Short mmCIF file of C-alpha atoms in Angstrom, two decimals:
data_model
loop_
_atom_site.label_atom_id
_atom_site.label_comp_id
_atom_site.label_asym_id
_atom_site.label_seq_id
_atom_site.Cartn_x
_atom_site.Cartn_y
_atom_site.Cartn_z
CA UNK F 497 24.28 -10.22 -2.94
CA UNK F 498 21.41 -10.88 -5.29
CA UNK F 499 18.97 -7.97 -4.02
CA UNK F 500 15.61 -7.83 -2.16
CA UNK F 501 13.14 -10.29 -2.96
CA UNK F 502 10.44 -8.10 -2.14
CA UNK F 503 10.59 -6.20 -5.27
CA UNK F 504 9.75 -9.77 -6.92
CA UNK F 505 6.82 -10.53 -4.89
CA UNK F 506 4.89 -7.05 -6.59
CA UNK F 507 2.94 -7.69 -9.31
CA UNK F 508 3.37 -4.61 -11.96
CA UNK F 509 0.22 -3.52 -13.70
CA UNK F 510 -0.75 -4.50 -16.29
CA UNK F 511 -0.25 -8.52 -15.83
CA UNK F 512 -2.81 -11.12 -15.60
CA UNK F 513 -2.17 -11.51 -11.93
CA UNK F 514 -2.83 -7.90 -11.42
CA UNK F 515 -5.84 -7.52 -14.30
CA UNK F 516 -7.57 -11.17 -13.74
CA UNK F 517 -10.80 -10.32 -14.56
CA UNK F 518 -13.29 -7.31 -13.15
CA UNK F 519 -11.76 -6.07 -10.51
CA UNK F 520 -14.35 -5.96 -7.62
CA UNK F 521 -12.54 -4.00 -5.13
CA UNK F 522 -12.55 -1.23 -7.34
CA UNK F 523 -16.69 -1.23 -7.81
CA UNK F 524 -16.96 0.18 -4.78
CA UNK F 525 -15.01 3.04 -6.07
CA UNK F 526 -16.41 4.20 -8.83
CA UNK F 527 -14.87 7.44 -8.57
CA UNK F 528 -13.98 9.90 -11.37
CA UNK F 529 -10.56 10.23 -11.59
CA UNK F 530 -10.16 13.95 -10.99
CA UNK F 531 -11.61 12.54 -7.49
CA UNK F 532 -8.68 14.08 -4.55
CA UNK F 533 -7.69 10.24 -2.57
CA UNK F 534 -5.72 9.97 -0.04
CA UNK F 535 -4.85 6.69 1.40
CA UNK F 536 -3.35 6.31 5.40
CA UNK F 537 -2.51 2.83 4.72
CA UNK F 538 -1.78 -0.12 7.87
CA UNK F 539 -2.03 2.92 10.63
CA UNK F 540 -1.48 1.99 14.05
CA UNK F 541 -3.16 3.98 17.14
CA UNK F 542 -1.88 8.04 17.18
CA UNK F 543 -1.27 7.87 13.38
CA UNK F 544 -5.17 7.73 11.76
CA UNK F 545 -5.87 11.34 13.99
CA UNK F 546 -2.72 12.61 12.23
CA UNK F 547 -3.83 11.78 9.05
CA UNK F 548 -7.26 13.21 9.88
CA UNK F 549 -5.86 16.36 10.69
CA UNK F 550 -3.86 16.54 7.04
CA UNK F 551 -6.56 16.11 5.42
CA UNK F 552 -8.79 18.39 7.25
CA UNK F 553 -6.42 20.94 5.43
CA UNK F 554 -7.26 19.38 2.48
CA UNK F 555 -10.41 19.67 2.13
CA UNK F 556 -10.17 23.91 2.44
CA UNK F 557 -9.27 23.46 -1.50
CA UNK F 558 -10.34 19.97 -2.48
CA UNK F 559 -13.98 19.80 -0.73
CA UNK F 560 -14.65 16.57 -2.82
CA UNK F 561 -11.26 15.08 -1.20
CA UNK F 562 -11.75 11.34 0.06
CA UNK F 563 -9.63 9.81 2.76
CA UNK F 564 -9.15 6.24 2.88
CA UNK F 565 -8.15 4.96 6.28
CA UNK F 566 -6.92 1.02 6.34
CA UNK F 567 -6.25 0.29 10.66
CA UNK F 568 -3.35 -2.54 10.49
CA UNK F 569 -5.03 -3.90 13.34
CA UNK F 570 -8.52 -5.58 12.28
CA UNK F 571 -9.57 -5.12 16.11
CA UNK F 572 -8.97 -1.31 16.12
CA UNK F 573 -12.17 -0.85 13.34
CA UNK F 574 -14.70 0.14 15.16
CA UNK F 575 -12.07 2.95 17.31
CA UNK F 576 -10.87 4.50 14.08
CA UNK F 577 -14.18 4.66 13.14
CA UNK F 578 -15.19 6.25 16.25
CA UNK F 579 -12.54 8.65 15.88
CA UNK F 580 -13.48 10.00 12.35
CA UNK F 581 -16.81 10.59 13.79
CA UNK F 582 -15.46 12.64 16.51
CA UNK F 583 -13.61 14.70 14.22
CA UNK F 584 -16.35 16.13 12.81
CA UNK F 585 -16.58 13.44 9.01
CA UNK F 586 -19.06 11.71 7.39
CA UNK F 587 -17.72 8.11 7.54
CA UNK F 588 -18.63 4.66 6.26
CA UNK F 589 -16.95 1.40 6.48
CA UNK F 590 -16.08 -0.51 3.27
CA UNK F 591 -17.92 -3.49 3.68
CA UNK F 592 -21.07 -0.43 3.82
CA UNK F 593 -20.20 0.72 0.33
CA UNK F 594 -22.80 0.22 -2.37
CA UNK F 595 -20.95 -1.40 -5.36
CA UNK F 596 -20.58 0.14 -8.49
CA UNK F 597 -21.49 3.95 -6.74
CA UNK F 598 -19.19 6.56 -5.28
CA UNK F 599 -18.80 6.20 -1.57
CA UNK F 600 -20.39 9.38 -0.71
CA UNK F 601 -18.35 10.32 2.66
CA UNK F 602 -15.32 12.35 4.15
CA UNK F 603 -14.03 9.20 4.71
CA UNK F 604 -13.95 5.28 4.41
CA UNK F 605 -12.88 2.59 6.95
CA UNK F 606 -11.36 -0.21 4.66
CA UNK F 607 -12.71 -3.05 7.23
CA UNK F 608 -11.38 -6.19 5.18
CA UNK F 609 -8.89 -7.75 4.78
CA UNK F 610 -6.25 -8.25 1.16
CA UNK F 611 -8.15 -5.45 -0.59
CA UNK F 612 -5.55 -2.53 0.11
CA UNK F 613 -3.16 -3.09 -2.20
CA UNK F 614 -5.45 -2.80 -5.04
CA UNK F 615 -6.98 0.57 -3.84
CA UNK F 616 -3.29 2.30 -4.16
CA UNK F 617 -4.17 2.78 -8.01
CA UNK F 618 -7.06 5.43 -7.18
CA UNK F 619 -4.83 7.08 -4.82
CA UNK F 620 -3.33 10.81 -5.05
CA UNK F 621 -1.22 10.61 -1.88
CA UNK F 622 -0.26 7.58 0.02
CA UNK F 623 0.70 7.65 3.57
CA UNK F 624 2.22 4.18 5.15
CA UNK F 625 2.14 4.25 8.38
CA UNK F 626 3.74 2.23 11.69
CA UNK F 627 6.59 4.44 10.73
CA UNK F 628 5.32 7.77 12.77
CA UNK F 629 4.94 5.93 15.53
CA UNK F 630 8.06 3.62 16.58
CA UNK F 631 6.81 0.23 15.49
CA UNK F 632 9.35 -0.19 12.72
CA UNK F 633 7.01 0.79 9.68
CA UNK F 634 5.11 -1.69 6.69
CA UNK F 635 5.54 -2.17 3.59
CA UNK F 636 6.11 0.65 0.35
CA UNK F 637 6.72 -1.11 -2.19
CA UNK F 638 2.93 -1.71 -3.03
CA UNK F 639 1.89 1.75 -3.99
CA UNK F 640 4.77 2.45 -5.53
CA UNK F 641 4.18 -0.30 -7.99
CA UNK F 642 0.98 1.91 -8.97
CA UNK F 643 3.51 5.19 -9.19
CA UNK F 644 1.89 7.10 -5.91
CA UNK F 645 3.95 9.67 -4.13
CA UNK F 646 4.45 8.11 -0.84
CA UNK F 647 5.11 9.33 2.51
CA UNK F 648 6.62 7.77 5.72
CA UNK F 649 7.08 8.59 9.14
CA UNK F 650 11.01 8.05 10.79
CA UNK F 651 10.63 4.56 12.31
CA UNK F 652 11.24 2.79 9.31
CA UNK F 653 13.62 -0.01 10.91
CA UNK F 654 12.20 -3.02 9.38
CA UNK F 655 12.38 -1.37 6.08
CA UNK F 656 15.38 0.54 6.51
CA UNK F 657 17.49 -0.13 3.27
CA UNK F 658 14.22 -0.34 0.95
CA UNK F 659 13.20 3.08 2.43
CA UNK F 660 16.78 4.61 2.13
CA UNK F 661 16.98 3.88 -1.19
CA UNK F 662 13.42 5.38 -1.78
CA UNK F 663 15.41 8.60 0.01
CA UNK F 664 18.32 8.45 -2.24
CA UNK F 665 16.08 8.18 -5.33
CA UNK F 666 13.78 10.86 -4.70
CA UNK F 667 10.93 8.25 -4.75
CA UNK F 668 9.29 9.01 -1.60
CA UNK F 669 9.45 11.57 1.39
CA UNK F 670 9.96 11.00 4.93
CA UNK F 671 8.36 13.38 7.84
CA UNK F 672 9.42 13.37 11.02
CA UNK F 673 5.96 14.28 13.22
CA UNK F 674 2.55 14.51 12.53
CA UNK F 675 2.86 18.25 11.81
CA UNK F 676 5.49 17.37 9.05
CA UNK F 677 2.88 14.75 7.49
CA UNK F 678 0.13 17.93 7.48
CA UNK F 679 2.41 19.98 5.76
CA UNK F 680 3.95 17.38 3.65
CA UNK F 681 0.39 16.33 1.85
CA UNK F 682 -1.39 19.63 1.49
CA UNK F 683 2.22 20.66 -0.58
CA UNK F 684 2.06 17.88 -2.56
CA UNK F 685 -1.56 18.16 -3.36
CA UNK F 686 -1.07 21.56 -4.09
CA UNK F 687 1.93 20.75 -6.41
CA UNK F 688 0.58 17.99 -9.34
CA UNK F 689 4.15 17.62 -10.77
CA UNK F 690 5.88 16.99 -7.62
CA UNK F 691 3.36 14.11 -7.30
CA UNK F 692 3.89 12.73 -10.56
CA UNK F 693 8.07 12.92 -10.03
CA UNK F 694 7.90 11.45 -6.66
CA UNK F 695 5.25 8.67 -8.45
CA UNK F 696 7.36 8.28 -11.15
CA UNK F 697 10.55 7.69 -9.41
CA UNK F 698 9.31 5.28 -7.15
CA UNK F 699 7.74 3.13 -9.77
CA UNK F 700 11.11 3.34 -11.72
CA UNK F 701 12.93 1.89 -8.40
CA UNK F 702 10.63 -1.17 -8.00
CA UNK F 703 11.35 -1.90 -12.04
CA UNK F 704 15.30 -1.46 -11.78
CA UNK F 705 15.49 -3.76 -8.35
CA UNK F 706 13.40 -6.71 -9.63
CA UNK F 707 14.98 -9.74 -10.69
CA UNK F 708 16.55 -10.94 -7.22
CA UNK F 709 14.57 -14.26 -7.43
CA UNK F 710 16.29 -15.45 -10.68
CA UNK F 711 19.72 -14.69 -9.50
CA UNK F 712 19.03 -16.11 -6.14
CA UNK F 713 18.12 -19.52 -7.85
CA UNK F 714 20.76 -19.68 -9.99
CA UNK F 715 23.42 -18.97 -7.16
CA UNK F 716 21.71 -21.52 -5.55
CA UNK F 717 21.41 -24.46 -8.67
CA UNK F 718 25.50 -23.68 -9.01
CA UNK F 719 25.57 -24.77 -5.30
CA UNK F 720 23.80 -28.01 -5.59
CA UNK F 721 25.91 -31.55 -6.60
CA UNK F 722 25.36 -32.82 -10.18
CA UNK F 723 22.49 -34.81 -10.52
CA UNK F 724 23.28 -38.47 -10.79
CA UNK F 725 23.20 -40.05 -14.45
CA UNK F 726 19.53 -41.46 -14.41
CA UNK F 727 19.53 -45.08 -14.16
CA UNK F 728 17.21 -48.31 -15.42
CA UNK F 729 14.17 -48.69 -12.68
CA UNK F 730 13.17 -52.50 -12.00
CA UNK F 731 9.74 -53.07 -10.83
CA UNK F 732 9.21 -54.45 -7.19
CA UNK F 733 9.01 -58.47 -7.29
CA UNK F 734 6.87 -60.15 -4.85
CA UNK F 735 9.46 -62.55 -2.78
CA UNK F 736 8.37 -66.02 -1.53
#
């Protein structure tokens, strides 16, 4: 047992991989950082009207809150977007955003694609969902590489050991309904150090598991036959 190799895959800030020049994505958030973000990332249908309804609560003490909605689904764009409108926000899609301004909405529809994972840095609060609905959740490793307080829904099947272990850590917080996700980010934004403990912790976790890859290759080169002693190559003769 040499560990997850998803905590390998995650950049941490800081390296070249992660600071490779200006980063672009974030021009179109030129945000201050007192700026209240929170980000419903990879939602599935029944979970972005959830998160609209948190942070319709939020906004009764941080009016200048922003919600950042990512659909998993490319396809399901221009509903979500449709929905926000119908819920009474201002709403504009990413690839809208002037660069190097502050998106000036309620809320923004992140409508491209490999650009997500670099927005968890301006977040406050981080929902991941496919986990409040039952399709097995997505991914939390990536915001907690940027130390976010993260939230998840129950159906966390496909991630169910990286997610306990989140539990057993006190790196992130699992809700069991839509009602339990309202209540669960207006207390945390209401409560700065619980977000910087929950942040904290779940950065700390993605630190302490890395190194899988290494000790998967060298179970692996202890496995494999001796090379054979390297031996004297002739050159190919032309027969007659």
């Amino acid at each position: 047992m040499t560990g997850s190799l998803k905590f390998d895959s995650l950049e941490p800030p800081g390296t070249q991989a992660i600071a490779r020049g200006p980063d672009r994505v974030l021009r179109f958030f030129r945000m201050q950082e007192t700026r209240p973000v929170v980000i419903a990332a990879s939602t599935l249908k029944g979970e972005e009207l959830a998160a609209l309804t948190a942070f319709r609560q939020v906004k009764r003490t941080h009016a200048d809150a922003l919600l950042i909605i990512a659909p998993r689904k490319p396809e399901r764009f221009d509903e979500v977007e449709a929905l926000v409108r119908q819920e009474g926000f201002s709403v504009a899609r990413r690839t809208e955003l002037a660069i190097d301004a502050e998106p000036r909405t309620d809320v923004v529809v992140l409508d491209t694609i490999g650009e997500l994972a670099r927005l968890f840095q301006v977040a406050t609060v981080v929902f991941v969902g496919g986990s409040l609905v039952d399709a097995g959740g997505h991914n939390i490793l990536e915001p907690a590489v940027f130390g976010k307080p993260i939230l998840f829904g129950p159906h966390m099947q496909n991630f169910a050991e990286i997610a306990q272990a989140f539990l057993e850590n006190g790196a992130g917080l699992q809700v069991g309904s839509a009602r339990e996700l309202e209540e669960a980010i207006v207390t945390l934004f209401g409560d700065p150090v619980r977000r910087a403990s929950l942040g904290a912790a779940a950065r700390a976790l993605v630190e302490a598991n890395r190194g899988a890859k290494g000790k998967s290759l060298a179970v692996i080169a202890e496995l494999l036959p001796p090379a054979p002693p390297a031996g004297v190559v002739r050159p190919f003769r032309r027969m007659p």
